[in-house]
Amino acid sequence: MAAVQDGQVESDAEKETKPDASNDVAGNSSGGARSMSPNAASSASGAAKAAAPTGPGEQQTLLAVLQFLKRSKLLESVDILRREAGLSDELDESQTNDGAAAGSASLLRRVSVGGAAATNIAATTTSKGAEDQPDVSIVLSAYSQQGDPALYQVYYSGLKNFIESVLDCHRAELSQLFYPLFVHMYLELVYNNHEHEAKVFFEKFSGDQECYYRDDLRVLSGLTKKEHMKGNETLLDFRTSKFVLRISRDSYQLLKRHLQERQNNQIWLIIQEHLYIDIFDGMPRSKSQIDSMSGSLAGEARREANKAKVYYGLLKEPEIEVPLDDEDDEAENEEGKPKKKKPKKDNLGSKNKKQDPNAPQQNRIPLPELKDSDKLDKIMSMKEATKKIRLGPDTLPSICFYTFLNAYQGLTSVDVTDDSSLIAGGFADSTVRVWSVTPKKLRKVKSAADLNLIDKEADDVLERIMDEKTASESKILYGHSGPVYGISFSPDRNYLLSSSEDGTVRLWSLQTFTCLVGYKGHNYPVWDTQFSPYGYYFVSGGHDRIARLWATDHYQPLRMFAGHLADITCTHFHPNSNYVATGSADRTVRLWDVLNGNCVRIFSGHKGPIHSLAFSPNGKYVASGATDGRVLLWDIGHGLMIGELKGHTDTVYALKFSRDGEILASGSMDGTVRLWDALKAFDVETDDFTAATGHIHLPDNSQELLLGTYMTKSTPVIHLHFTRRNLLLAAGGYNSQ
């Protein structure tokens, strides 16, 4: 970022050698150790020299910054700033407690919002409890802006006229400035008690903003007094996280020249304080390219955020001998048998014996060992896989739809076991219900007294311990004290997870149909939870904007993933279990490294809260669906959006890839299931130029990729599942209204 000295914009040479002071103080956004470089220290002292604290507000601001530097053990910077500002060595403790402590907490919060490391999480959680305390970034902003409130309209109109007069290729990029500048100028007027000017400013320019910011503007329109700003989370997020704009160097130079000529320092100060301009070399982006990537609460993701190495390959499968079925032996010996054996080798043997170069180390994170029952299940899965139908544009799957009739309790979530034998639903009346999809009924383990009578050496002991008297087609699980929003079966079908508005995640035994553990860590509703593909680990996310990684035998979370600016609405494990994806109401998807808690990918482009995620079976891609009705496809390795599927008219609530990854199914609240050609959608070249500039030319070929649309009468689709033979199961609650 460029900086301003005495009203003039710095030269490019100075801009490149001088680090961004706010980044140096707040810490590296990728979660590194906080440090302050000598340049940053000297610039801080220069700022203190230029404006020695005269009023009580400025004094409070300097005390807050000093307190933050002291807590970060940046003692050299403390001495320099104190000396240059002319403050005495002994600070009044009462003053520090009133202003600086609260200010430093919000500065710490700023570190954690931008960052992704688990080490910064404590600051995020503690700051929520201090919402009524003054925020140092607001104080700094309010005292640094000394513009005439009557001229704010003139400043904004002048910039607007300039942008509308430039060439079309630059206009699209520079138009991105309108929304963040509008918001910050409005908030500045409100904070400085210029209520009338703020109202006029809002009415005049709010209509010029992009339609996908309408919900944010509705929230903003309610903030008309300084008192309204206290404790408002949306406002706090906007003020403490820099809005990211990606602009070509040519467009940036045009903007800089205009601001220099007009001496428009008011606009430039806001850009410097609240915006992060990510400059790239190359052709300016088109309006359609910008629209496809913008829309999140904090603008686009920085390109540096998507450059970390991600091990998206699959782990090597354990070598298990697959015995031939009796019917295989009796089948045609001449042609049938070799043909059946060959796909077994191709699908399950040779492909997995070689280590995928993009796969993580087998022991990168500890995974549970395979039990004998797991090996048997693997063998069954492999046998089923040999009989699966190869899907494609000419061979679409059959779809079986499970409709929950008379679900007056309000169906909120559904899950199906991997072998498609059980289906579970979470309901608004706090219950979880489990059904058997097969003729086999659900049975509980016998009571302790009855178990003592069983011959433990018998061959069929596992059958004998089950109580036939309790056999039924369904079971109801009671325990939550609020609507159940997320459920997930364990891979071995022995356990079921449920997350609820009551702030807990519960682990249920499917042998006894009782609650084994209640995991308490979230203080607010938990919107989603999911088991790892290998079991043992699970992830949860909710209203507190922090995703937590758990292990079934630990009552405290192993990792906390902080960085989202709004509720985490959906969670999903990568097929290799080393990464977790989270979708949020801040309209971004983040990918987190389970090993160290770092955020390794940020994907922006949705225009509404995200409600569904799905990884491709090979682990290379992730699909996301949101309230904007779009399905976006992302290349994990390059960190790029590579596809946009348009067709749904309501929230996309469910996504699922077929077992071979050739078909993507999407289910929506509009009551339709759509099938897309995933192979064709992913057939996009991501060359070096694209990776360098951080954007791609998206082909507008949604209709070519759409293979089929299947409508229900009046049932929103909230879950999709491909069986091991590639039959598609869908589920939803019938809506009679």
XYZ file of C-alpha atoms in Angstrom:
737
model
C 0.000 0.000 0.000
C 1.096 3.482 -0.697
C 1.239 5.977 2.161
C 0.650 9.741 2.373
C 3.229 12.247 3.650
C 2.221 15.920 4.036
C -0.688 15.500 1.683
C 1.300 13.962 -1.182
C 1.274 10.376 -2.426
C 4.623 8.593 -2.181
C 6.553 7.486 -5.245
C 6.522 3.829 -6.369
C 10.106 3.327 -5.197
C 9.261 4.477 -1.691
C 6.098 2.380 -1.715
C 7.988 -0.826 -2.527
C 10.731 -0.363 0.070
C 8.494 0.729 2.920
C 6.373 -1.990 4.598
C 2.715 -1.440 5.398
C 2.781 -0.135 8.964
C -0.578 -1.632 9.831
C 0.572 -5.075 8.694
C 3.760 -4.787 10.745
C 1.957 -3.816 13.924
C -0.930 -6.229 13.549
C 1.198 -9.212 12.586
C 1.507 -11.344 9.511
C -1.925 -12.382 8.252
C -0.786 -15.939 7.642
C -0.359 -16.494 11.349
C 3.357 -15.789 11.797
C 4.960 -14.262 14.903
C 4.195 -10.589 15.462
C 7.100 -8.273 14.876
C 7.776 -4.642 14.156
C 10.497 -3.734 11.719
C 12.817 -0.728 12.198
C 11.089 1.010 9.282
C 7.718 0.556 10.932
C 9.059 1.830 14.240
C 10.528 4.921 12.605
C 7.309 5.620 10.680
C 5.356 5.290 13.936
C 7.690 7.783 15.602
C 7.356 10.094 12.592
C 3.586 10.016 12.971
C 3.911 10.776 16.686
C 6.209 13.722 15.914
C 3.820 15.104 13.350
C 0.943 15.131 15.806
C 1.910 15.198 19.491
C -1.052 14.303 21.723
C -2.870 17.443 22.671
C -6.489 16.399 23.222
C -7.727 13.628 25.542
C -8.773 11.464 22.563
C -5.321 11.512 20.991
C -3.729 10.848 24.387
C -5.991 7.793 24.800
C -5.107 6.555 21.339
C -1.370 6.736 21.998
C -1.796 4.990 25.340
C -3.724 2.181 23.623
C -1.001 1.696 21.013
C 1.712 1.773 23.684
C -0.109 -0.825 25.742
C -0.458 -3.107 22.717
C 3.252 -2.783 21.882
C 4.188 -3.527 25.505
C 2.052 -6.662 25.581
C 3.668 -7.793 22.342
C 7.083 -7.299 24.021
C 8.109 -4.707 21.391
C 9.922 -2.657 24.022
C 12.245 -0.861 21.602
C 9.243 0.453 19.667
C 7.605 1.499 22.963
C 10.666 3.574 23.918
C 10.874 5.244 20.493
C 7.149 6.089 20.395
C 7.108 7.373 23.985
C 10.213 9.514 23.395
C 8.979 11.015 20.130
C 5.490 11.715 21.491
C 6.956 13.397 24.580
C 5.219 11.084 27.059
C 6.659 10.543 30.531
C 8.136 7.127 31.362
C 5.585 6.467 34.108
C 2.144 6.040 32.599
C -0.933 6.569 34.715
C -2.318 3.028 35.238
C -5.900 4.202 35.507
C -5.654 5.865 32.076
C -4.193 2.713 30.574
C -6.943 0.556 32.017
C -9.700 2.828 30.710
C -8.564 3.212 27.135
C -5.477 1.284 26.235
C -6.419 -2.154 27.535
C -9.663 -2.146 25.602
C -7.878 -0.779 22.552
C -5.168 -3.402 22.624
C -7.803 -6.149 22.859
C -9.351 -4.891 19.641
C -5.942 -4.662 17.980
C -5.350 -8.278 18.996
C -8.730 -9.065 17.501
C -7.567 -7.459 14.297
C -4.635 -9.859 14.228
C -6.863 -12.888 14.572
C -9.471 -11.758 12.041
C -6.888 -11.385 9.317
C -4.914 -14.447 10.321
C -5.545 -18.130 10.296
C -3.269 -19.654 12.903
C -4.709 -21.377 15.935
C -2.367 -19.354 18.169
C -4.389 -16.190 17.516
C -7.723 -17.635 18.542
C -7.730 -16.611 22.188
C -7.751 -12.973 21.124
C -10.828 -13.512 18.969
C -12.804 -15.274 21.658
C -11.963 -12.792 24.399
C -12.822 -9.776 22.266
C -16.427 -10.948 21.846
C -16.926 -10.504 25.566
C -15.649 -6.931 25.386
C -17.992 -5.625 22.719
C -19.086 -2.697 24.858
C -15.536 -1.392 25.201
C -14.173 1.299 22.853
C -12.455 -0.032 19.748
C -9.010 1.452 19.168
C -9.232 1.216 15.368
C -12.423 3.322 15.410
C -10.734 5.848 17.709
C -7.682 6.026 15.453
C -9.822 6.405 12.362
C -12.080 9.041 13.880
C -9.185 11.255 14.991
C -7.102 10.840 11.871
C -9.865 11.996 9.505
C -10.293 15.761 9.727
C -12.389 16.270 6.588
C -15.249 18.748 6.350
C -18.487 16.682 6.580
C -20.174 18.922 4.026
C -17.525 17.968 1.454
C -17.941 14.178 1.682
C -20.540 14.236 -1.096
C -18.210 16.364 -3.215
C -15.292 13.958 -2.678
C -17.378 10.902 -3.544
C -19.069 12.539 -6.556
C -15.697 13.736 -7.863
C -14.241 10.232 -7.737
C -17.404 8.783 -9.252
C -17.303 11.230 -12.181
C -13.624 10.454 -12.763
C -14.173 6.682 -12.768
C -17.150 6.974 -15.108
C -15.063 9.023 -17.556
C -12.094 6.628 -17.892
C -11.768 3.919 -20.530
C -14.089 0.924 -20.197
C -11.214 -1.459 -19.439
C -10.225 0.590 -16.365
C -13.741 1.590 -15.331
C -14.749 -1.925 -14.282
C -11.722 -2.288 -11.994
C -11.892 1.186 -10.439
C -15.645 0.838 -9.830
C -14.751 -1.670 -7.103
C -13.774 1.359 -4.958
C -17.351 2.630 -4.759
C -18.694 0.228 -2.136
C -15.875 0.236 0.489
C -15.407 4.006 0.187
C -19.160 4.573 0.506
C -19.337 2.431 3.668
C -16.315 3.974 5.387
C -17.282 7.557 4.543
C -20.790 6.945 5.863
C -19.501 5.348 9.080
C -17.048 8.198 9.556
C -19.855 10.751 9.334
C -21.996 8.773 11.798
C -19.122 8.285 14.246
C -18.330 12.012 14.259
C -22.006 12.816 15.018
C -22.771 14.298 11.590
C -26.092 12.458 11.454
C -27.858 14.679 8.914
C -24.908 14.653 6.483
C -24.645 10.856 6.895
C -28.344 10.391 6.076
C -28.151 12.570 2.971
C -24.947 10.818 1.873
C -26.569 7.377 2.286
C -29.726 8.318 0.383
C -27.773 9.840 -2.483
C -25.234 7.068 -3.123
C -26.609 3.788 -1.694
C -28.525 3.136 -4.915
C -25.273 3.115 -6.909
C -23.896 0.049 -5.108
C -23.924 -3.469 -6.561
C -27.127 -5.413 -5.924
C -25.309 -8.188 -4.056
C -24.443 -5.762 -1.237
C -28.134 -5.053 -0.588
C -28.307 -7.031 2.682
C -25.166 -5.321 4.018
C -26.593 -1.905 3.148
C -29.804 -2.781 4.998
C -27.745 -3.407 8.156
C -25.777 -0.222 7.520
C -28.931 1.885 7.152
C -29.841 1.034 10.765
C -26.609 2.571 12.071
C -27.629 6.217 12.215
C -26.146 7.226 15.584
C -22.772 6.770 17.218
C -24.403 4.706 19.999
C -25.614 2.147 17.439
C -22.040 1.338 16.499
C -21.123 -0.086 19.903
C -20.906 -3.863 19.868
C -22.146 -4.197 16.265
C -20.250 -7.220 14.898
C -20.739 -6.390 11.215
C -19.371 -2.914 11.768
C -16.466 -4.180 13.870
C -15.506 -6.638 11.135
C -15.614 -3.966 8.470
C -13.474 -1.602 10.495
C -10.876 -4.142 11.617
C -10.318 -6.124 8.404
C -9.030 -4.370 5.316
C -11.269 -4.575 2.262
C -9.282 -6.267 -0.521
C -9.436 -4.963 -4.095
C -7.540 -6.634 -6.933
C -6.535 -4.011 -9.536
C -4.115 -4.003 -12.473
C -1.087 -1.720 -12.241
C -2.336 0.530 -15.083
C -5.692 1.147 -13.374
C -3.946 1.817 -10.057
C -1.621 4.403 -11.656
C -4.645 6.184 -13.151
C -6.296 6.387 -9.739
C -3.123 7.612 -8.051
C -2.561 10.312 -10.643
C -6.144 11.549 -10.266
C -5.896 11.772 -6.462
C -2.551 13.600 -6.717
C -3.891 16.143 -9.174
C -7.072 16.802 -7.197
C -5.208 16.839 -3.849
C -8.005 14.547 -2.671
C -6.306 13.400 0.516
C -9.586 12.524 2.249
C -10.259 9.664 -0.194
C -6.631 8.584 -0.127
C -6.525 8.464 3.689
C -9.521 6.104 3.706
C -7.915 3.932 1.018
C -4.700 3.765 3.037
C -6.389 3.080 6.373
C -9.119 0.618 5.376
C -8.365 -0.872 1.955
C -5.759 -3.309 0.701
C -5.072 -2.886 -3.008
C -3.668 -6.080 -4.504
C -1.850 -4.873 -7.641
C -1.081 -7.301 -10.460
C 0.767 -6.857 -13.752
C -1.198 -7.582 -16.882
C -4.412 -6.681 -18.652
C -7.200 -5.154 -16.532
C -9.988 -7.558 -15.670
C -13.392 -7.377 -17.334
C -16.648 -6.615 -15.499
C -17.730 -10.268 -15.694
C -14.406 -11.482 -14.263
C -14.646 -9.027 -11.365
C -18.300 -9.863 -10.685
C -17.551 -13.581 -10.547
C -14.932 -13.074 -7.801
C -16.361 -10.208 -5.712
C -19.156 -10.113 -3.177
C -17.652 -11.218 0.147
C -17.704 -9.089 3.304
C -14.010 -8.223 2.947
C -13.728 -8.045 -0.852
C -11.671 -10.624 -2.707
C -9.055 -12.898 -1.215
C -5.438 -11.705 -1.434
C -3.384 -13.701 -3.898
C -0.821 -14.485 -1.166
C -3.604 -16.206 0.802
C -3.839 -18.886 -1.899
C -0.152 -19.578 -2.537
C 0.604 -22.021 0.293
C 1.333 -25.611 -0.717
C -1.714 -27.864 -0.322
C -1.341 -31.652 -0.312
C -4.636 -32.428 -2.006
C -3.751 -35.972 -3.188
C -5.313 -39.071 -1.679
C -3.648 -41.253 0.932
C -2.480 -44.707 -0.125
C -5.157 -47.300 0.538
C -4.202 -50.244 2.764
C -3.523 -53.411 0.779
C -6.406 -55.775 1.444
C -6.932 -59.022 -0.439
C -10.403 -59.134 -1.925
C -11.755 -62.709 -1.948
C -13.843 -63.674 -4.965
C -17.561 -64.204 -4.439
C -18.995 -67.699 -4.912
C -21.123 -66.383 -7.713
C -17.974 -65.104 -9.405
C -16.526 -68.640 -9.308
C -19.655 -70.070 -10.850
C -19.845 -67.371 -13.496
C -18.617 -67.840 -17.033
C -15.031 -69.028 -16.782
C -13.970 -68.006 -20.262
C -14.858 -64.310 -20.412
C -16.773 -63.286 -17.311
C -14.131 -63.945 -14.661
C -11.161 -62.115 -16.180
C -13.391 -59.141 -16.897
C -14.508 -59.008 -13.281
C -11.031 -59.357 -11.894
C -9.532 -56.689 -14.119
C -11.519 -53.716 -12.846
C -10.737 -54.808 -9.276
C -7.062 -54.481 -10.027
C -7.416 -51.173 -11.850
C -9.730 -49.496 -9.386
C -8.317 -50.718 -6.132
C -4.806 -51.980 -6.646
C -2.375 -50.378 -9.073
C -3.841 -46.875 -8.761
C -3.283 -46.743 -5.012
C -0.011 -48.639 -4.754
C 1.910 -45.651 -6.133
C 2.206 -42.710 -3.783
C 0.413 -39.663 -5.225
C 3.019 -36.847 -5.544
C 0.406 -34.364 -4.288
C -0.608 -36.517 -1.322
C 0.470 -35.738 2.237
C 2.746 -38.101 4.154
C 0.819 -41.115 5.399
C 1.683 -40.189 8.996
C 1.337 -36.390 8.591
C -1.558 -36.501 11.039
C -2.271 -39.503 13.284
C -5.126 -41.573 11.863
C -6.923 -44.450 13.613
C -5.758 -47.966 12.805
C -8.042 -50.216 10.790
C -9.925 -52.731 12.933
C -10.942 -56.133 11.562
C -14.498 -54.887 11.144
C -13.177 -51.916 9.128
C -11.244 -54.279 6.852
C -14.354 -56.359 6.272
C -16.259 -53.197 5.414
C -13.484 -52.167 2.996
C -13.766 -55.534 1.261
C -17.533 -55.109 0.950
C -17.033 -51.605 -0.407
C -14.489 -52.834 -2.973
C -16.860 -55.583 -4.112
C -19.675 -53.060 -4.489
C -17.369 -50.728 -6.415
C -16.784 -53.387 -9.067
C -20.527 -53.436 -9.742
C -21.030 -49.657 -9.868
C -22.376 -48.035 -13.005
C -19.940 -45.836 -14.900
C -21.764 -42.516 -15.132
C -21.384 -39.900 -17.841
C -23.385 -37.576 -20.124
C -24.962 -40.611 -21.817
C -25.448 -42.673 -18.635
C -27.178 -40.629 -15.962
C -27.877 -42.100 -12.515
C -31.263 -43.237 -11.295
C -32.518 -41.029 -8.473
C -34.376 -42.306 -5.421
C -35.995 -39.507 -3.388
C -36.786 -39.892 0.311
C -39.572 -37.492 1.272
C -40.191 -36.835 4.970
C -43.986 -36.538 5.040
C -45.874 -34.804 7.858
C -42.587 -33.528 9.311
C -44.416 -31.013 11.481
C -41.387 -30.975 13.783
C -39.475 -29.262 10.951
C -36.760 -31.276 9.188
C -33.475 -29.360 9.414
C -30.758 -31.857 8.400
C -30.290 -35.322 6.878
C -27.415 -37.801 6.525
C -27.028 -41.272 4.991
C -24.397 -43.885 5.903
C -21.703 -44.691 3.361
C -23.217 -48.127 2.677
C -26.694 -46.524 2.343
C -28.207 -48.759 5.053
C -29.271 -46.011 7.514
C -30.751 -42.547 7.154
C -31.005 -39.975 9.948
C -32.836 -36.682 10.286
C -32.391 -33.757 12.659
C -35.559 -31.894 13.629
C -36.572 -28.521 15.014
C -38.205 -30.231 18.028
C -34.686 -31.141 19.321
C -34.900 -34.818 18.335
C -32.734 -36.971 16.076
C -34.438 -39.880 14.287
C -32.695 -42.836 12.680
C -34.329 -45.155 10.107
C -33.193 -48.412 8.560
C -33.342 -48.215 4.761
C -32.907 -51.985 4.378
C -35.273 -54.751 5.576
C -32.906 -55.252 8.533
C -34.403 -53.627 11.634
C -32.572 -51.486 14.187
C -31.663 -53.419 17.355
C -30.106 -52.400 20.666
C -27.539 -54.322 22.691
C -29.132 -56.418 25.450
C -29.107 -55.270 29.060
C -26.107 -56.075 31.305
C -28.052 -58.855 33.114
C -28.917 -60.571 29.809
C -25.363 -60.206 28.488
C -24.027 -62.225 31.457
C -26.054 -65.226 30.295
C -24.473 -65.286 26.819
C -21.774 -67.789 25.851
C -18.927 -65.423 24.931
C -17.050 -68.177 23.061
C -19.902 -68.785 20.623
C -19.222 -68.077 16.930
C -22.318 -65.901 16.606
C -21.720 -63.899 19.816
C -22.173 -60.593 17.940
C -25.676 -61.686 16.943
C -26.554 -62.997 20.395
C -25.768 -59.706 22.154
C -28.428 -57.874 20.102
C -31.906 -57.695 21.601
C -34.593 -58.815 19.111
C -37.362 -57.505 21.378
C -36.256 -53.910 20.758
C -36.046 -54.309 16.951
C -37.833 -51.520 15.067
C -37.633 -49.631 11.783
C -36.674 -46.362 13.486
C -35.295 -44.933 16.723
C -35.682 -41.501 18.318
C -32.733 -39.925 20.150
C -33.558 -37.395 22.879
C -31.007 -35.072 24.492
C -30.720 -31.722 22.727
C -32.554 -28.665 24.013
C -32.800 -26.836 20.705
C -33.297 -27.529 16.978
C -30.770 -30.006 15.521
C -29.031 -28.324 12.563
C -26.313 -30.819 11.610
C -25.891 -34.600 11.733
C -23.189 -36.987 10.517
C -22.708 -40.772 10.617
C -19.277 -42.202 11.435
C -17.698 -44.229 8.584
C -18.084 -47.480 10.569
C -21.803 -46.750 11.262
C -21.330 -47.211 15.026
C -21.802 -43.547 15.930
C -23.823 -40.499 14.968
C -22.972 -36.831 15.580
C -25.562 -34.089 15.997
C -25.134 -30.334 16.453
C -27.798 -28.036 17.826
C -28.920 -24.537 18.615
C -28.167 -25.381 22.275
C -24.417 -24.889 21.511
C -23.450 -28.566 21.929
C -22.366 -31.403 19.674
C -23.537 -34.838 20.831
C -22.059 -38.245 20.038
C -24.637 -41.049 19.944
C -24.015 -44.803 20.011
C -25.926 -46.706 17.324
C -25.458 -49.907 19.341
C -27.340 -48.650 22.399
C -29.051 -45.548 20.880
C -27.909 -43.429 23.805
C -25.809 -40.251 24.062
C -22.183 -41.015 24.927
C -20.682 -37.490 25.066
C -21.850 -33.883 24.917
C -19.076 -31.667 23.508
C -19.270 -28.119 24.864
C -17.062 -25.462 23.314
C -19.355 -23.298 21.209
C -21.304 -20.638 23.087
C -23.863 -20.151 20.338
C -25.830 -22.350 17.897
C -23.735 -24.961 16.062
C -24.917 -24.995 12.455
C -23.004 -28.020 11.166
C -20.790 -30.946 12.119
C -19.088 -33.694 10.110
C -17.046 -36.834 10.736
C -13.653 -37.322 9.099
C -13.590 -39.920 6.265
C -11.379 -42.040 8.570
C -13.528 -41.565 11.677
C -12.191 -40.449 15.088
C -11.914 -36.748 14.127
C -14.852 -34.439 13.509
C -15.347 -30.737 12.841
C -18.055 -28.298 13.939
C -18.894 -24.713 13.038
C -21.515 -22.198 14.125
C -22.619 -18.723 15.031
C -19.419 -17.895 16.956
C -17.539 -17.871 13.584
C -14.929 -20.364 14.786
C -14.661 -23.922 13.460
C -13.430 -26.501 15.942
C -11.662 -29.780 15.279
C -12.411 -32.529 17.804
C -11.466 -36.136 18.480
C -14.142 -38.456 19.834
C -12.059 -39.301 22.931
C -11.245 -35.664 23.868
C -13.779 -33.381 25.488
C -11.803 -30.255 24.436
C -11.223 -29.237 20.784
C -7.830 -30.106 19.252
C -7.815 -27.111 16.890
C -9.759 -23.876 16.538
C -9.961 -22.286 13.102
C -10.588 -18.515 13.364
C -10.801 -16.077 10.471
C -14.346 -15.970 9.115
C -16.194 -12.670 9.543
C -19.656 -14.224 9.988
C -21.359 -17.512 10.966
C -19.808 -20.762 9.733
C -22.768 -22.411 8.033
C -21.260 -25.645 6.653
C -18.171 -27.804 7.188
C -16.558 -30.576 5.157
C -13.490 -32.808 5.442
C -11.097 -33.282 2.539
C -10.974 -36.950 1.373
C -7.431 -37.309 2.804
C -8.589 -35.906 6.183
C -5.649 -33.438 6.339
C -7.802 -30.399 5.523
C -11.176 -28.979 6.515
C -13.294 -26.675 4.341
C -15.711 -24.215 5.914
C -18.406 -22.151 4.213
C -19.636 -18.976 5.848
C -22.246 -16.245 5.823
C -19.340 -13.879 5.040
C -19.643 -15.401 1.525
C -16.220 -17.070 1.479
C -14.966 -20.652 1.581
C -11.827 -21.293 3.623
C -9.575 -24.342 3.619
C -7.773 -25.097 6.896
C -4.754 -27.302 7.544
C -5.604 -29.780 10.301
C -1.915 -30.207 11.213
C -1.174 -26.603 12.222
C -4.505 -24.752 12.063
C -3.402 -22.426 9.242
C -5.807 -21.091 6.635
C -4.302 -22.215 3.301
C -7.056 -21.120 0.883
C -9.682 -18.368 0.785
C -12.217 -18.524 -2.041
C -14.452 -15.506 -2.706
C -17.138 -15.179 -5.363
C -20.494 -16.073 -3.843
C -23.071 -13.311 -3.419
C -24.834 -14.863 -0.421
C -24.204 -17.142 2.595
C -22.719 -20.533 1.638
C -24.719 -23.622 2.639
C -23.121 -26.612 0.923
C -19.657 -27.964 0.124
C -18.391 -31.083 -1.668
C -14.898 -32.313 -2.531
C -14.292 -34.245 -5.738
C -13.313 -37.895 -5.072
C -9.731 -37.244 -6.289
C -9.347 -34.345 -3.817
C -8.333 -31.777 -6.487
C -11.500 -29.700 -6.534
C -14.171 -28.373 -4.200
C -17.677 -27.215 -5.125
C -19.720 -24.729 -3.095
C -23.391 -23.731 -3.191
C -25.039 -20.655 -1.683
C -28.213 -18.611 -1.338
C -27.380 -16.893 -4.654
C -28.401 -20.131 -6.433
C -24.948 -20.597 -7.972
C -22.563 -23.537 -7.706
C -18.913 -22.457 -7.894
C -16.040 -24.829 -8.668
C -12.564 -24.274 -7.239
C -9.145 -25.695 -8.121
C -7.488 -26.335 -4.744
C -3.903 -26.632 -6.046
C -3.939 -23.291 -7.919
C -6.362 -21.563 -5.535
C -8.601 -20.426 -8.418
C -12.259 -20.441 -9.371
C -12.572 -22.531 -12.526
C -16.300 -22.830 -13.050
C -19.706 -21.347 -12.344
C -22.893 -23.409 -12.667
C -26.072 -21.334 -12.955
C -29.604 -22.650 -13.078
C -31.037 -22.969 -9.563
C -33.469 -20.263 -8.478
C -32.997 -20.671 -4.719
C -30.406 -21.701 -2.110
C -28.210 -24.645 -3.124
C -28.432 -26.741 0.021
C -26.821 -30.012 -1.084
C -23.900 -31.006 -3.325
C -22.448 -34.431 -4.070
C -20.001 -35.906 -6.580
C -20.612 -39.365 -8.013
C -18.211 -42.077 -6.812
C -16.043 -41.740 -9.927
C -16.239 -37.931 -9.897
C -17.749 -37.593 -13.372
C -21.139 -36.194 -12.292
C -21.895 -33.409 -9.812
C -25.401 -33.403 -8.331
C -26.854 -30.258 -6.752
C -30.038 -30.006 -4.701
C -31.811 -26.756 -3.962
C -34.595 -25.192 -1.940
C -36.268 -24.616 -5.335
C -37.260 -28.312 -5.204
C -34.990 -29.531 -8.007
C -32.013 -31.846 -8.360
C -29.643 -30.923 -11.199
C -26.897 -33.087 -12.662
C -23.776 -31.462 -14.141
C -20.957 -32.786 -16.303
C -18.077 -32.482 -13.804
C -15.387 -33.822 -16.171
C -16.159 -31.160 -18.754
C -16.433 -28.447 -16.083
C -12.950 -29.244 -14.744
C -11.404 -29.368 -18.213
C -9.941 -25.852 -17.885
C -6.323 -24.896 -18.437
C -4.761 -23.039 -15.509
C -1.559 -21.708 -17.080
C 1.195 -19.686 -15.395
C -0.262 -16.357 -16.471
C -3.579 -17.197 -14.863
C -1.953 -18.369 -11.638
C 0.170 -15.200 -11.490
C -2.725 -12.774 -11.935
C -5.044 -14.803 -9.745
C -8.025 -14.935 -12.099
C -9.293 -16.990 -14.975
C -11.540 -16.538 -17.994
C -14.639 -18.433 -16.926
C -16.512 -20.001 -19.831
C -20.212 -19.167 -19.643
C -21.310 -22.694 -20.490
C -23.631 -23.657 -17.639
C -26.346 -24.903 -19.978
C -23.869 -27.098 -21.891
C -22.755 -28.684 -18.609
C -26.304 -29.311 -17.353
C -27.161 -32.945 -18.015
C -30.587 -33.094 -16.408
C -33.070 -31.367 -14.092
C -35.397 -33.381 -11.852
C -38.280 -31.635 -10.082
C -40.111 -32.588 -6.902
C -43.713 -31.580 -6.281
C -42.965 -29.280 -3.372
C -39.975 -30.678 -1.506
C -36.813 -28.629 -0.908
C -33.743 -30.858 -1.425
C -31.499 -30.762 1.647
C -29.310 -33.863 1.173
C -27.756 -35.905 -1.651
C -25.888 -39.204 -1.505
C -24.405 -41.511 -4.139
C -24.515 -45.204 -3.215
C -21.503 -47.431 -3.815
C -23.104 -48.482 -7.107
C -23.709 -44.831 -8.152
C -27.455 -44.704 -7.505
C -28.343 -41.177 -6.359
C -30.363 -40.783 -3.156
C -31.962 -37.421 -2.358
C -33.918 -36.311 0.694
C -36.054 -33.434 1.920
C -39.140 -32.550 3.955
C -42.406 -32.095 2.055
C -43.567 -28.504 2.141
C -47.356 -28.331 2.011
C -47.514 -24.544 1.781
